[in-house]
Structure formats: structure tokens, C-alpha cells
PDB file of C-alpha atoms in Angstrom:
ATOM      1  CA  UNK A  24      74.909 106.098 116.492  1.00  0.00           C
ATOM      2  CA  UNK A  25      71.939 103.980 116.817  1.00  0.00           C
ATOM      3  CA  UNK A  26      71.554 100.984 114.491  1.00  0.00           C
ATOM      4  CA  UNK A  27      68.415 102.473 112.856  1.00  0.00           C
ATOM      5  CA  UNK A  28      70.237 105.679 112.192  1.00  0.00           C
ATOM      6  CA  UNK A  29      73.017 103.650 110.578  1.00  0.00           C
ATOM      7  CA  UNK A  30      70.527 101.939 108.329  1.00  0.00           C
ATOM      8  CA  UNK A  31      68.920 105.174 107.231  1.00  0.00           C
ATOM      9  CA  UNK A  32      72.403 106.460 106.423  1.00  0.00           C
ATOM     10  CA  UNK A  33      73.229 103.282 104.444  1.00  0.00           C
ATOM     11  CA  UNK A  34      69.876 103.489 102.631  1.00  0.00           C
ATOM     12  CA  UNK A  35      70.736 107.117 101.916  1.00  0.00           C
ATOM     13  CA  UNK A  36      74.026 106.573 100.419  1.00  0.00           C
ATOM     14  CA  UNK A  37      72.711 103.559  98.307  1.00  0.00           C
ATOM     15  CA  UNK A  38      70.045 105.634  96.860  1.00  0.00           C
ATOM     16  CA  UNK A  39      72.291 108.208  95.833  1.00  0.00           C
ATOM     17  CA  UNK A  40      74.759 105.743  94.161  1.00  0.00           C
ATOM     18  CA  UNK A  41      71.630 104.262  92.529  1.00  0.00           C
ATOM     19  CA  UNK A  42      70.754 107.708  91.150  1.00  0.00           C
ATOM     20  CA  UNK A  43      74.221 108.565  90.022  1.00  0.00           C
ATOM     21  CA  UNK A  44      74.803 105.294  88.150  1.00  0.00           C
ATOM     22  CA  UNK A  45      71.333 105.977  86.337  1.00  0.00           C
ATOM     23  CA  UNK A  46      72.682 109.295  85.393  1.00  0.00           C
ATOM     24  CA  UNK A  47      75.855 107.806  83.897  1.00  0.00           C
ATOM     25  CA  UNK A  48      74.081 105.295  81.755  1.00  0.00           C
ATOM     26  CA  UNK A  49      71.734 107.950  80.517  1.00  0.00           C
ATOM     27  CA  UNK A  50      74.641 110.024  79.451  1.00  0.00           C
ATOM     28  CA  UNK A  51      76.270 107.088  77.635  1.00  0.00           C
ATOM     29  CA  UNK A  52      73.194 106.606  75.662  1.00  0.00           C
ATOM     30  CA  UNK A  53      72.628 110.248  75.089  1.00  0.00           C
ATOM     31  CA  UNK A  54      76.212 110.642  73.886  1.00  0.00           C
ATOM     32  CA  UNK A  55      77.796 107.484  72.229  1.00  0.00           C
ATOM     33  CA  UNK A  56      80.326 109.835  70.644  1.00  0.00           C
ATOM     34  CA  UNK A  57      82.065 110.136  73.982  1.00  0.00           C
ATOM     35  CA  UNK A  58      81.553 106.496  75.203  1.00  0.00           C
ATOM     36  CA  UNK A  59      85.313 105.739  75.886  1.00  0.00           C
ATOM     37  CA  UNK A  60      84.525 101.887  75.795  1.00  0.00           C
ATOM     38  CA  UNK A  61      83.002 101.990  72.258  1.00  0.00           C
ATOM     39  CA  UNK A  62      85.898 104.394  71.188  1.00  0.00           C
ATOM     40  CA  UNK A  63      88.459 101.864  72.401  1.00  0.00           C
ATOM     41  CA  UNK A  64      86.635  98.838  70.734  1.00  0.00           C
ATOM     42  CA  UNK A  65      86.721 100.618  67.432  1.00  0.00           C
ATOM     43  CA  UNK A  66      90.359 101.461  67.852  1.00  0.00           C
ATOM     44  CA  UNK A  67      91.145  97.896  68.686  1.00  0.00           C
ATOM     45  CA  UNK A  68      89.124  96.514  65.565  1.00  0.00           C
ATOM     46  CA  UNK A  69      90.602  99.361  63.211  1.00  0.00           C
ATOM     47  CA  UNK A  70      87.267 100.874  62.479  1.00  0.00           C
ATOM     48  CA  UNK A  71      87.230 104.683  61.897  1.00  0.00           C
ATOM     49  CA  UNK A  72      85.128 107.062  63.777  1.00  0.00           C
ATOM     50  CA  UNK A  73      83.537 110.347  63.242  1.00  0.00           C
ATOM     51  CA  UNK A  74      84.557 111.612  66.575  1.00  0.00           C
ATOM     52  CA  UNK A  75      87.868 111.221  68.180  1.00  0.00           C
ATOM     53  CA  UNK A  76      87.928 110.268  72.013  1.00  0.00           C
ATOM     54  CA  UNK A  77      90.970 112.091  73.308  1.00  0.00           C
ATOM     55  CA  UNK A  78      90.888 113.060  77.048  1.00  0.00           C
ATOM     56  CA  UNK A  79      92.180 116.639  77.780  1.00  0.00           C
ATOM     57  CA  UNK A  80      92.858 117.423  81.339  1.00  0.00           C
ATOM     58  CA  UNK A  81      95.631 118.561  83.624  1.00  0.00           C
ATOM     59  CA  UNK A  82      97.027 117.875  87.264  1.00  0.00           C
ATOM     60  CA  UNK A  83      96.685 120.623  89.931  1.00  0.00           C
ATOM     61  CA  UNK A  84      98.817 123.647  88.885  1.00  0.00           C
ATOM     62  CA  UNK A  85     101.857 123.344  91.325  1.00  0.00           C
ATOM     63  CA  UNK A  86     103.209 126.632  90.226  1.00  0.00           C
ATOM     64  CA  UNK A  87      99.858 128.522  90.998  1.00  0.00           C
ATOM     65  CA  UNK A  88      99.648 126.719  94.481  1.00  0.00           C
ATOM     66  CA  UNK A  89      96.487 124.863  93.575  1.00  0.00           C
ATOM     67  CA  UNK A  90      95.825 122.543  96.419  1.00  0.00           C
ATOM     68  CA  UNK A  91      98.946 123.166  98.225  1.00  0.00           C
ATOM     69  CA  UNK A  92      97.643 124.284 101.252  1.00  0.00           C
ATOM     70  CA  UNK A  93      94.429 122.175 101.172  1.00  0.00           C
ATOM     71  CA  UNK A  94      93.873 119.657 104.108  1.00  0.00           C
ATOM     72  CA  UNK A  95      93.993 116.068 103.460  1.00  0.00           C
ATOM     73  CA  UNK A  96      90.546 114.683 102.800  1.00  0.00           C
ATOM     74  CA  UNK A  97      88.991 113.176 105.820  1.00  0.00           C
ATOM     75  CA  UNK A  98      88.787 109.142 105.908  1.00  0.00           C
ATOM     76  CA  UNK A  99      85.803 107.936 103.692  1.00  0.00           C
ATOM     77  CA  UNK A 100      83.888 104.745 103.557  1.00  0.00           C
ATOM     78  CA  UNK A 101      83.850 102.357 100.543  1.00  0.00           C
ATOM     79  CA  UNK A 102      80.380 103.708  99.716  1.00  0.00           C
ATOM     80  CA  UNK A 103      81.225 107.222  99.924  1.00  0.00           C
ATOM     81  CA  UNK A 104      84.237 106.564  97.531  1.00  0.00           C
ATOM     82  CA  UNK A 105      81.978 104.966  94.999  1.00  0.00           C
ATOM     83  CA  UNK A 106      79.327 107.763  95.099  1.00  0.00           C
ATOM     84  CA  UNK A 107      82.291 110.277  94.619  1.00  0.00           C
ATOM     85  CA  UNK A 108      83.356 108.082  91.824  1.00  0.00           C
ATOM     86  CA  UNK A 109      79.916 107.814  90.291  1.00  0.00           C
ATOM     87  CA  UNK A 110      79.047 111.496  90.879  1.00  0.00           C
ATOM     88  CA  UNK A 111      82.094 112.687  89.138  1.00  0.00           C
ATOM     89  CA  UNK A 112      81.934 110.115  86.094  1.00  0.00           C
ATOM     90  CA  UNK A 113      79.822 112.458  83.751  1.00  0.00           C
ATOM     91  CA  UNK A 114      81.532 115.880  84.371  1.00  0.00           C
ATOM     92  CA  UNK A 115      84.039 115.432  81.732  1.00  0.00           C
ATOM     93  CA  UNK A 116      81.559 115.311  79.052  1.00  0.00           C
ATOM     94  CA  UNK A 117      81.191 119.000  79.153  1.00  0.00           C
ATOM     95  CA  UNK A 118      84.786 119.276  77.594  1.00  0.00           C
ATOM     96  CA  UNK A 119      83.717 116.393  75.059  1.00  0.00           C
ATOM     97  CA  UNK A 120      85.942 114.302  76.943  1.00  0.00           C
ATOM     98  CA  UNK A 121      85.211 110.142  76.924  1.00  0.00           C
ATOM     99  CA  UNK A 122      83.171 108.657  79.867  1.00  0.00           C
ATOM    100  CA  UNK A 123      83.165 104.997  80.786  1.00  0.00           C
ATOM    101  CA  UNK A 124      80.611 102.620  81.559  1.00  0.00           C
ATOM    102  CA  UNK A 125      82.698 101.239  84.612  1.00  0.00           C
ATOM    103  CA  UNK A 126      84.937 102.394  87.303  1.00  0.00           C
ATOM    104  CA  UNK A 127      88.711 101.879  88.072  1.00  0.00           C
ATOM    105  CA  UNK A 128      90.357 101.157  91.621  1.00  0.00           C
ATOM    106  CA  UNK A 129      93.528 102.565  93.274  1.00  0.00           C
ATOM    107  CA  UNK A 130      95.063 105.995  93.230  1.00  0.00           C
ATOM    108  CA  UNK A 131      96.471 106.278  90.087  1.00  0.00           C
ATOM    109  CA  UNK A 132     100.166 105.816  89.065  1.00  0.00           C
ATOM    110  CA  UNK A 133     101.136 105.354  92.499  1.00  0.00           C
ATOM    111  CA  UNK A 134      98.931 102.440  93.456  1.00  0.00           C
ATOM    112  CA  UNK A 135     101.821  99.818  93.371  1.00  0.00           C
ATOM    113  CA  UNK A 136     104.408 102.023  94.845  1.00  0.00           C
ATOM    114  CA  UNK A 137     102.292 102.423  97.811  1.00  0.00           C
ATOM    115  CA  UNK A 138     102.850  98.713  98.682  1.00  0.00           C
ATOM    116  CA  UNK A 139     106.657  99.560  98.984  1.00  0.00           C
ATOM    117  CA  UNK A 140     106.023 102.491 101.555  1.00  0.00           C
ATOM    118  CA  UNK A 141     105.571 105.364  99.284  1.00  0.00           C
ATOM    119  CA  UNK A 142     103.321 108.094 100.474  1.00  0.00           C
ATOM    120  CA  UNK A 143     100.708 109.334  97.975  1.00  0.00           C
ATOM    121  CA  UNK A 144      99.976 113.073  97.969  1.00  0.00           C
ATOM    122  CA  UNK A 145      96.147 113.830  98.183  1.00  0.00           C
ATOM    123  CA  UNK A 146      96.798 117.393  97.578  1.00  0.00           C
ATOM    124  CA  UNK A 147      98.454 116.703  94.136  1.00  0.00           C
ATOM    125  CA  UNK A 148      96.184 114.153  92.920  1.00  0.00           C
ATOM    126  CA  UNK A 149      97.758 111.314  94.954  1.00  0.00           C
ATOM    127  CA  UNK A 150     100.967 111.459  93.060  1.00  0.00           C
ATOM    128  CA  UNK A 151     104.068 109.670  94.707  1.00  0.00           C
ATOM    129  CA  UNK A 152     105.684 111.979  97.441  1.00  0.00           C
ATOM    130  CA  UNK A 153     109.217 111.007  98.282  1.00  0.00           C
ATOM    131  CA  UNK A 154     111.329 107.998  97.674  1.00  0.00           C
ATOM    132  CA  UNK A 155     113.015 105.318  99.764  1.00  0.00           C
ATOM    133  CA  UNK A 156     116.638 104.086  99.796  1.00  0.00           C
ATOM    134  CA  UNK A 157     117.421 101.046  97.848  1.00  0.00           C
ATOM    135  CA  UNK A 158     118.717  99.153 100.938  1.00  0.00           C
ATOM    136  CA  UNK A 159     115.655  99.731 102.856  1.00  0.00           C
ATOM    137  CA  UNK A 160     113.388  98.370 100.157  1.00  0.00           C
ATOM    138  CA  UNK A 161     115.483  95.210  99.878  1.00  0.00           C
ATOM    139  CA  UNK A 162     115.543  94.828 103.556  1.00  0.00           C
ATOM    140  CA  UNK A 163     111.593  94.877 103.620  1.00  0.00           C
ATOM    141  CA  UNK A 164     111.367  92.272 100.795  1.00  0.00           C
ATOM    142  CA  UNK A 165     108.384  91.332  98.973  1.00  0.00           C
ATOM    143  CA  UNK A 166     105.083  93.209  99.871  1.00  0.00           C
ATOM    144  CA  UNK A 167     101.983  91.176 100.335  1.00  0.00           C
ATOM    145  CA  UNK A 168      99.808  91.490  97.202  1.00  0.00           C
ATOM    146  CA  UNK A 169      96.647  91.276  99.298  1.00  0.00           C
ATOM    147  CA  UNK A 170      97.357  93.226 102.453  1.00  0.00           C
ATOM    148  CA  UNK A 171      99.946  95.795 101.649  1.00  0.00           C
ATOM    149  CA  UNK A 172      99.517  99.435 100.322  1.00  0.00           C
ATOM    150  CA  UNK A 173      96.182 100.120  98.872  1.00  0.00           C
ATOM    151  CA  UNK A 174      95.063  96.512  98.259  1.00  0.00           C
ATOM    152  CA  UNK A 175      92.733  96.309 101.507  1.00  0.00           C
ATOM    153  CA  UNK A 176      91.030  99.785 100.421  1.00  0.00           C
ATOM    154  CA  UNK A 177      90.583  98.341  96.805  1.00  0.00           C
ATOM    155  CA  UNK A 178      88.981  95.057  98.175  1.00  0.00           C
ATOM    156  CA  UNK A 179      86.486  97.002 100.106  1.00  0.00           C
ATOM    157  CA  UNK A 180      85.651  99.243  97.003  1.00  0.00           C
ATOM    158  CA  UNK A 181      85.301  95.981  94.956  1.00  0.00           C
ATOM    159  CA  UNK A 182      82.745  94.597  97.582  1.00  0.00           C
ATOM    160  CA  UNK A 183      80.956  98.081  97.472  1.00  0.00           C
ATOM    161  CA  UNK A 184      80.703  98.519  93.754  1.00  0.00           C
ATOM    162  CA  UNK A 185      79.505  94.743  93.406  1.00  0.00           C
ATOM    163  CA  UNK A 186      76.766  95.157  96.132  1.00  0.00           C
ATOM    164  CA  UNK A 187      75.387  98.560  95.087  1.00  0.00           C
ATOM    165  CA  UNK A 188      75.781  99.133  91.191  1.00  0.00           C
ATOM    166  CA  UNK A 189      74.004  97.467  88.486  1.00  0.00           C
ATOM    167  CA  UNK A 190      75.745  94.622  86.287  1.00  0.00           C
ATOM    168  CA  UNK A 191      76.529  96.575  83.540  1.00  0.00           C
ATOM    169  CA  UNK A 192      78.962  98.738  85.645  1.00  0.00           C
ATOM    170  CA  UNK A 193      82.336  96.918  85.065  1.00  0.00           C
ATOM    171  CA  UNK A 194      85.328  97.203  87.195  1.00  0.00           C
ATOM    172  CA  UNK A 195      88.649  97.990  85.714  1.00  0.00           C
ATOM    173  CA  UNK A 196      91.917  96.998  87.161  1.00  0.00           C
ATOM    174  CA  UNK A 197      93.916  99.941  88.543  1.00  0.00           C
ATOM    175  CA  UNK A 198      96.903 101.596  86.745  1.00  0.00           C
ATOM    176  CA  UNK A 199      99.702  98.985  87.530  1.00  0.00           C
ATOM    177  CA  UNK A 200     102.317 100.954  85.557  1.00  0.00           C
ATOM    178  CA  UNK A 201     105.318  98.639  84.823  1.00  0.00           C
ATOM    179  CA  UNK A 202     108.574  97.576  86.683  1.00  0.00           C
ATOM    180  CA  UNK A 203     110.825 100.340  85.676  1.00  0.00           C
ATOM    181  CA  UNK A 204     108.083 102.910  86.359  1.00  0.00           C
ATOM    182  CA  UNK A 205     107.294 101.513  89.828  1.00  0.00           C
ATOM    183  CA  UNK A 206     111.251 101.341  90.518  1.00  0.00           C
ATOM    184  CA  UNK A 207     111.471 105.062  89.514  1.00  0.00           C
ATOM    185  CA  UNK A 208     108.711 106.045  91.738  1.00  0.00           C
ATOM    186  CA  UNK A 209     109.950 104.012  94.755  1.00  0.00           C
ATOM    187  CA  UNK A 210     113.786 104.963  94.452  1.00  0.00           C
ATOM    188  CA  UNK A 211     113.712 108.379  92.962  1.00  0.00           C
ATOM    189  CA  UNK A 212     116.790 109.351  91.275  1.00  0.00           C
ATOM    190  CA  UNK A 213     118.574 106.254  92.519  1.00  0.00           C
ATOM    191  CA  UNK A 214     116.720 104.173  89.806  1.00  0.00           C
ATOM    192  CA  UNK A 215     119.240 105.799  87.415  1.00  0.00           C
ATOM    193  CA  UNK A 216     122.327 105.550  89.469  1.00  0.00           C
ATOM    194  CA  UNK A 217     121.950 102.175  91.309  1.00  0.00           C
ATOM    195  CA  UNK A 218     122.274 100.062  88.001  1.00  0.00           C
ATOM    196  CA  UNK A 219     125.551 101.524  87.435  1.00  0.00           C
ATOM    197  CA  UNK A 220     127.142 101.709  91.011  1.00  0.00           C
ATOM    198  CA  UNK A 221     125.231  98.885  92.605  1.00  0.00           C
ATOM    199  CA  UNK A 222     124.256  96.389  89.800  1.00  0.00           C
ATOM    200  CA  UNK A 223     123.907  93.453  92.080  1.00  0.00           C
ATOM    201  CA  UNK A 224     121.643  95.284  94.354  1.00  0.00           C
ATOM    202  CA  UNK A 225     119.690  96.835  91.401  1.00  0.00           C
ATOM    203  CA  UNK A 226     119.204  93.296  89.979  1.00  0.00           C
ATOM    204  CA  UNK A 227     117.633  91.956  93.254  1.00  0.00           C
ATOM    205  CA  UNK A 228     115.503  95.082  93.467  1.00  0.00           C
ATOM    206  CA  UNK A 229     114.182  94.732  89.913  1.00  0.00           C
ATOM    207  CA  UNK A 230     113.429  90.945  90.555  1.00  0.00           C
ATOM    208  CA  UNK A 231     111.493  91.903  93.692  1.00  0.00           C
ATOM    209  CA  UNK A 232     109.623  94.667  91.809  1.00  0.00           C
ATOM    210  CA  UNK A 233     108.941  92.532  88.871  1.00  0.00           C
ATOM    211  CA  UNK A 234     107.611  89.659  91.119  1.00  0.00           C
ATOM    212  CA  UNK A 235     105.521  91.988  93.100  1.00  0.00           C
ATOM    213  CA  UNK A 236     104.013  93.387  89.668  1.00  0.00           C
ATOM    214  CA  UNK A 237     103.076  89.737  88.667  1.00  0.00           C
ATOM    215  CA  UNK A 238     101.621  88.893  91.949  1.00  0.00           C
ATOM    216  CA  UNK A 239      99.698  91.949  92.398  1.00  0.00           C
ATOM    217  CA  UNK A 240      97.706  91.237  89.066  1.00  0.00           C
ATOM    218  CA  UNK A 241      96.298  87.995  90.715  1.00  0.00           C
ATOM    219  CA  UNK A 242      94.043  88.818  93.578  1.00  0.00           C
ATOM    220  CA  UNK A 243      92.086  91.760  91.851  1.00  0.00           C
ATOM    221  CA  UNK A 244      90.371  89.643  89.152  1.00  0.00           C
ATOM    222  CA  UNK A 245      89.510  87.165  91.729  1.00  0.00           C
ATOM    223  CA  UNK A 246      88.075  89.678  94.089  1.00  0.00           C
ATOM    224  CA  UNK A 247      86.119  91.318  91.180  1.00  0.00           C
ATOM    225  CA  UNK A 248      84.933  87.925  89.749  1.00  0.00           C
ATOM    226  CA  UNK A 249      84.412  87.248  85.909  1.00  0.00           C
ATOM    227  CA  UNK A 250      80.901  88.693  85.715  1.00  0.00           C
ATOM    228  CA  UNK A 251      82.082  92.174  86.717  1.00  0.00           C
ATOM    229  CA  UNK A 252      85.651  92.490  85.444  1.00  0.00           C
ATOM    230  CA  UNK A 253      86.177  94.870  82.475  1.00  0.00           C
ATOM    231  CA  UNK A 254      87.562  92.418  79.954  1.00  0.00           C
ATOM    232  CA  UNK A 255      88.700  95.116  77.677  1.00  0.00           C
ATOM    233  CA  UNK A 256      92.457  94.370  76.680  1.00  0.00           C
ATOM    234  CA  UNK A 257      93.232  97.958  77.403  1.00  0.00           C
ATOM    235  CA  UNK A 258      92.237  97.224  80.895  1.00  0.00           C
ATOM    236  CA  UNK A 259      93.985  93.829  81.394  1.00  0.00           C
ATOM    237  CA  UNK A 260      96.873  93.901  79.345  1.00  0.00           C
ATOM    238  CA  UNK A 261      98.951  97.155  79.643  1.00  0.00           C
ATOM    239  CA  UNK A 262     102.342  98.036  80.703  1.00  0.00           C
ATOM    240  CA  UNK A 263     103.215 101.566  81.321  1.00  0.00           C
ATOM    241  CA  UNK A 264     107.147 102.259  81.140  1.00  0.00           C
ATOM    242  CA  UNK A 265     107.259 106.133  80.562  1.00  0.00           C
ATOM    243  CA  UNK A 266     110.452 106.351  82.511  1.00  0.00           C
ATOM    244  CA  UNK A 267     112.549 104.450  79.962  1.00  0.00           C
ATOM    245  CA  UNK A 268     112.276 107.802  77.883  1.00  0.00           C
ATOM    246  CA  UNK A 269     114.764 108.964  80.377  1.00  0.00           C
ATOM    247  CA  UNK A 270     117.592 106.442  79.766  1.00  0.00           C
ATOM    248  CA  UNK A 271     119.609 105.403  76.781  1.00  0.00           C
ATOM    249  CA  UNK A 272     119.016 102.202  74.716  1.00  0.00           C
ATOM    250  CA  UNK A 273     122.116 100.582  76.146  1.00  0.00           C
ATOM    251  CA  UNK A 274     120.973 101.419  79.721  1.00  0.00           C
ATOM    252  CA  UNK A 275     117.609  99.743  78.799  1.00  0.00           C
ATOM    253  CA  UNK A 276     118.792  96.744  77.151  1.00  0.00           C
ATOM    254  CA  UNK A 277     121.227  96.164  80.187  1.00  0.00           C
ATOM    255  CA  UNK A 278     119.363  97.118  83.353  1.00  0.00           C
ATOM    256  CA  UNK A 279     115.591  97.026  82.587  1.00  0.00           C
ATOM    257  CA  UNK A 280     114.886  94.756  79.671  1.00  0.00           C
ATOM    258  CA  UNK A 281     115.610  91.568  81.735  1.00  0.00           C
TER     259      UNK A 281
END
């Protein structure tokens, strides 16, 4: 491929990104009732709204086999990933779902578990696929919060967003989950057994996960920069620990709260 052809391709994808960003901005202005940022701000300020901003959706239907035999998507450039994200940003408004004046990073709930060597299944919405033994994770030690898992890809995506989208398009942190959720996705069922049968190894593992959880929050805002970072509290300060619903209060107090 010649340099000239590459330049044309780059200009083409840049033009598509600009057009998609313009379409998103137009939809936000035309449908303030579906502006997720406005709805979240109203909720934080305790202001009632005429329209609710609940999102209704579903993962691929595993029982029906949706996506089960679909081939994995081919590798895509940061610019192509950005265009895909922008092109799909307004689709949910057809179901009166909220849309947002910015984009996130990562691959959903599995973003941090990927740094511990957990494969994400693209056929099922990049949900974690499989688990790892506790001893293997302890042997590998603390992942690098700048080079492990999805972090190199997220850094590329940040650079593309900053270069090709207008300043109003803010960048949200990825879904970071919380230490026990990450532990569950990394270890699978062993996350409920190890605390009881191998408490010392469990404590070492949870210290490892928690330290990575903390360190993983540091490079992303630096790469994004204050002028493009979505400063909304729902983006910056959120810990998701859904898996604690599967343990008792005593288990939580003894093995998770620390």
C-alpha cells in the first residue's frame, strides 16, 4: 500500500468520524430527554425530571445460540474502533434509551480481569471466558497497569479520540468493577472456596487485586488529560461489587471488606 493510499484511507476514516460525531451532537440537541449526561446530573442534584433515563437492553441470547458460531472480529485500528463506537452511539435512542456526549474505553466488566490473563469472548459481548487457578495468579504477581491486558489498546483509543473528535466529546474511564468482582471473574468458583480453605493465599490474592485496582486508575486520567476526561462522579468514582450478593454478611466482613 502506497503512502498516498494510506493518507486517503486515513482522511476517509477521519471524515466518517467527524460526520458521526456531528450526528451524535445533533441527536443530543434534538432529544434532551435522552441525554444521559443531563439525566445523571439531575439525579446527583436531586432534581426531578419529566422523563426517566433507564437503559433497557440484553446480551446475546445464549439459549438461542446468537453469536455462538460467529467468527471473532478481525483486528481493527484505533480509528476504526472509534468510528464503530460513534456510529452506534445514537442507535439506542430508537428505544428511548439514553445516549451520551462521549465514549468509554475497555471491554465492559472484563477490562481489568484481562490484565490477569482472562480471555474475553467477543462472541458474547466480551464477557470473561474461563478462569485461572489461584496459585497461577499469585505466581505471576502484579500486572503492569500500563502494558498489561487491554491497556495498550485503550491508550491507542485515547490518542485517536483526542486527535479526531471535537473537545465536547469527553472520554469516560472504563468499567473498572471492584476487587471482589475482579476476583470472581479471575478465579471463578474458587473465589468462594479459597477464602475458607486457603485464607492466607486468598488474602495475598485480594491484596494483589486491590493494589492493581488502585494502580489501574492512575495512567488512564493522565493519558486522557483533564480537558477531555469525563469528570462526572458516576464515571470517576464507582465500585461495582455485584458478586457480594452471592455471599453471606459474615463472609463479606471476614474475607472481602478488608
